[in-house]
Short mmCIF file of the C-alpha atoms (twelve columns), coordinates in Angstrom:
data_MODEL
# 
_entry.id   MODEL 
# 
loop_
_atom_site.group_PDB 
_atom_site.id 
_atom_site.type_symbol 
_atom_site.label_atom_id 
_atom_site.label_alt_id 
_atom_site.label_comp_id 
_atom_site.label_asym_id 
_atom_site.label_seq_id 
_atom_site.Cartn_x 
_atom_site.Cartn_y 
_atom_site.Cartn_z 
_atom_site.pdbx_PDB_model_num 
ATOM 1   C CA . UNK A 1   85.066  88.111  128.327 1 
ATOM 2   C CA . UNK A 2   87.792  89.031  125.700 1 
ATOM 3   C CA . UNK A 3   87.793  92.572  127.081 1 
ATOM 4   C CA . UNK A 4   88.271  91.373  130.531 1 
ATOM 5   C CA . UNK A 5   91.235  89.180  129.577 1 
ATOM 6   C CA . UNK A 6   92.781  92.144  127.723 1 
ATOM 7   C CA . UNK A 7   92.476  94.439  130.650 1 
ATOM 8   C CA . UNK A 8   93.909  91.736  132.979 1 
ATOM 9   C CA . UNK A 9   96.855  91.191  130.709 1 
ATOM 10  C CA . UNK A 10  97.287  95.047  130.611 1 
ATOM 11  C CA . UNK A 11  97.235  95.425  134.348 1 
ATOM 12  C CA . UNK A 12  99.532  92.506  134.842 1 
ATOM 13  C CA . UNK A 13  102.101 93.767  132.206 1 
ATOM 14  C CA . UNK A 14  102.022 97.209  134.036 1 
ATOM 15  C CA . UNK A 15  102.420 95.783  137.511 1 
ATOM 16  C CA . UNK A 16  105.514 93.358  136.176 1 
ATOM 17  C CA . UNK A 17  106.990 96.439  134.625 1 
ATOM 18  C CA . UNK A 18  106.854 98.563  137.710 1 
ATOM 19  C CA . UNK A 19  108.146 95.711  139.996 1 
ATOM 20  C CA . UNK A 20  110.827 94.561  137.628 1 
ATOM 21  C CA . UNK A 21  112.126 97.413  135.555 1 
ATOM 22  C CA . UNK A 22  114.365 96.705  132.493 1 
ATOM 23  C CA . UNK A 23  117.387 98.842  132.259 1 
ATOM 24  C CA . UNK A 24  118.678 99.344  128.706 1 
ATOM 25  C CA . UNK A 25  122.172 100.420 128.180 1 
ATOM 26  C CA . UNK A 26  122.483 103.996 126.526 1 
ATOM 27  C CA . UNK A 27  124.177 102.455 123.397 1 
ATOM 28  C CA . UNK A 28  121.081 100.626 122.516 1 
ATOM 29  C CA . UNK A 29  118.524 103.064 123.553 1 
ATOM 30  C CA . UNK A 30  117.925 104.409 119.966 1 
ATOM 31  C CA . UNK A 31  117.361 101.041 118.524 1 
ATOM 32  C CA . UNK A 32  115.014 100.109 121.274 1 
ATOM 33  C CA . UNK A 33  113.167 103.272 120.849 1 
ATOM 34  C CA . UNK A 34  112.764 102.551 117.117 1 
ATOM 35  C CA . UNK A 35  111.586 99.152  117.798 1 
ATOM 36  C CA . UNK A 36  109.026 100.467 120.319 1 
ATOM 37  C CA . UNK A 37  107.769 103.025 117.794 1 
ATOM 38  C CA . UNK A 38  107.409 100.370 115.240 1 
ATOM 39  C CA . UNK A 39  105.594 98.166  117.747 1 
ATOM 40  C CA . UNK A 40  103.168 100.872 118.747 1 
ATOM 41  C CA . UNK A 41  102.376 101.383 115.058 1 
ATOM 42  C CA . UNK A 42  101.554 97.809  114.589 1 
ATOM 43  C CA . UNK A 43  99.445  97.634  117.893 1 
ATOM 44  C CA . UNK A 44  97.520  100.577 116.718 1 
ATOM 45  C CA . UNK A 45  97.084  99.119  113.276 1 
ATOM 46  C CA . UNK A 46  95.637  95.911  115.125 1 
ATOM 47  C CA . UNK A 47  93.293  97.937  117.160 1 
ATOM 48  C CA . UNK A 48  92.079  99.622  113.958 1 
ATOM 49  C CA . UNK A 49  91.669  96.320  112.261 1 
ATOM 50  C CA . UNK A 50  89.814  94.896  115.152 1 
ATOM 51  C CA . UNK A 51  87.383  97.838  115.255 1 
ATOM 52  C CA . UNK A 52  86.859  97.541  111.422 1 
ATOM 53  C CA . UNK A 53  86.381  93.641  111.642 1 
ATOM 54  C CA . UNK A 54  89.492  93.200  109.393 1 
ATOM 55  C CA . UNK A 55  91.911  91.915  112.088 1 
ATOM 56  C CA . UNK A 56  94.124  89.134  110.974 1 
ATOM 57  C CA . UNK A 57  96.534  87.814  113.852 1 
ATOM 58  C CA . UNK A 58  98.974  86.395  111.419 1 
ATOM 59  C CA . UNK A 59  99.476  89.809  109.760 1 
ATOM 60  C CA . UNK A 60  99.483  91.532  113.154 1 
ATOM 61  C CA . UNK A 61  102.152 89.436  114.633 1 
ATOM 62  C CA . UNK A 62  104.461 89.322  111.501 1 
ATOM 63  C CA . UNK A 63  104.028 93.069  111.055 1 
ATOM 64  C CA . UNK A 64  104.948 93.698  114.754 1 
ATOM 65  C CA . UNK A 65  107.982 91.614  114.637 1 
ATOM 66  C CA . UNK A 66  109.290 92.482  111.072 1 
ATOM 67  C CA . UNK A 67  108.486 96.146  111.445 1 
ATOM 68  C CA . UNK A 68  110.242 96.275  114.758 1 
ATOM 69  C CA . UNK A 69  113.272 94.437  113.549 1 
ATOM 70  C CA . UNK A 70  113.555 96.589  110.355 1 
ATOM 71  C CA . UNK A 71  113.187 99.815  112.368 1 
ATOM 72  C CA . UNK A 72  116.151 98.846  114.560 1 
ATOM 73  C CA . UNK A 73  118.151 97.603  111.783 1 
ATOM 74  C CA . UNK A 74  117.614 100.857 109.944 1 
ATOM 75  C CA . UNK A 75  118.797 102.760 112.855 1 
ATOM 76  C CA . UNK A 76  121.979 100.430 113.217 1 
ATOM 77  C CA . UNK A 77  122.908 100.715 109.575 1 
ATOM 78  C CA . UNK A 78  122.543 104.398 109.717 1 
ATOM 79  C CA . UNK A 79  124.877 104.495 112.661 1 
ATOM 80  C CA . UNK A 80  127.371 102.375 110.780 1 
ATOM 81  C CA . UNK A 81  127.138 104.616 107.855 1 
ATOM 82  C CA . UNK A 82  127.282 107.741 109.925 1 
ATOM 83  C CA . UNK A 83  123.850 109.193 108.670 1 
ATOM 84  C CA . UNK A 84  120.520 109.579 110.544 1 
ATOM 85  C CA . UNK A 85  118.622 106.793 108.785 1 
ATOM 86  C CA . UNK A 86  116.603 106.390 111.934 1 
ATOM 87  C CA . UNK A 87  114.728 109.693 111.233 1 
ATOM 88  C CA . UNK A 88  113.258 107.907 108.060 1 
ATOM 89  C CA . UNK A 89  111.499 105.165 110.563 1 
ATOM 90  C CA . UNK A 90  110.477 107.913 113.021 1 
ATOM 91  C CA . UNK A 91  108.800 109.883 110.294 1 
ATOM 92  C CA . UNK A 92  107.128 106.925 108.728 1 
ATOM 93  C CA . UNK A 93  105.977 105.242 111.893 1 
ATOM 94  C CA . UNK A 94  105.031 108.462 113.694 1 
ATOM 95  C CA . UNK A 95  102.675 109.553 110.752 1 
ATOM 96  C CA . UNK A 96  101.167 105.968 110.616 1 
ATOM 97  C CA . UNK A 97  100.437 106.057 114.276 1 
ATOM 98  C CA . UNK A 98  98.684  109.330 113.941 1 
ATOM 99  C CA . UNK A 99  96.650  108.047 111.023 1 
ATOM 100 C CA . UNK A 100 95.651  104.921 112.798 1 
ATOM 101 C CA . UNK A 101 94.673  106.943 115.858 1 
ATOM 102 C CA . UNK A 102 92.608  109.299 113.671 1 
ATOM 103 C CA . UNK A 103 90.803  106.239 112.119 1 
ATOM 104 C CA . UNK A 104 90.282  104.513 115.486 1 
ATOM 105 C CA . UNK A 105 88.645  107.841 116.919 1 
ATOM 106 C CA . UNK A 106 86.378  108.073 113.810 1 
ATOM 107 C CA . UNK A 107 85.365  104.423 114.016 1 
ATOM 108 C CA . UNK A 108 84.567  104.683 117.801 1 
ATOM 109 C CA . UNK A 109 82.787  108.040 117.132 1 
ATOM 110 C CA . UNK A 110 80.559  106.453 114.415 1 
ATOM 111 C CA . UNK A 111 79.681  103.313 117.009 1 
ATOM 112 C CA . UNK A 112 78.657  105.618 119.743 1 
ATOM 113 C CA . UNK A 113 76.399  107.763 117.422 1 
# 
């Protein structure tokens, strides 16, 4: 049942996104990109936690919000200082995403075997 609700929510979100596209001004695109990267990292971490039976909704939602805000803030502060601080967030969240994907893959392969 949970899987069905999840798939329905995903399909509904995709349909809404296609029918009502959001246009983000170019000035904010770097910050939104960083927030999305941090959000994807949190989502993959949540999937990993679910598969390992260690998922905690409070940790997931707080991490999702705080990581997204900190990443966008880091990009903004870097722009104000004239340095590319956003690269730090890209490297950290990018590497964590790849680690989470590798762990998810291993967990799924072990469950199938």
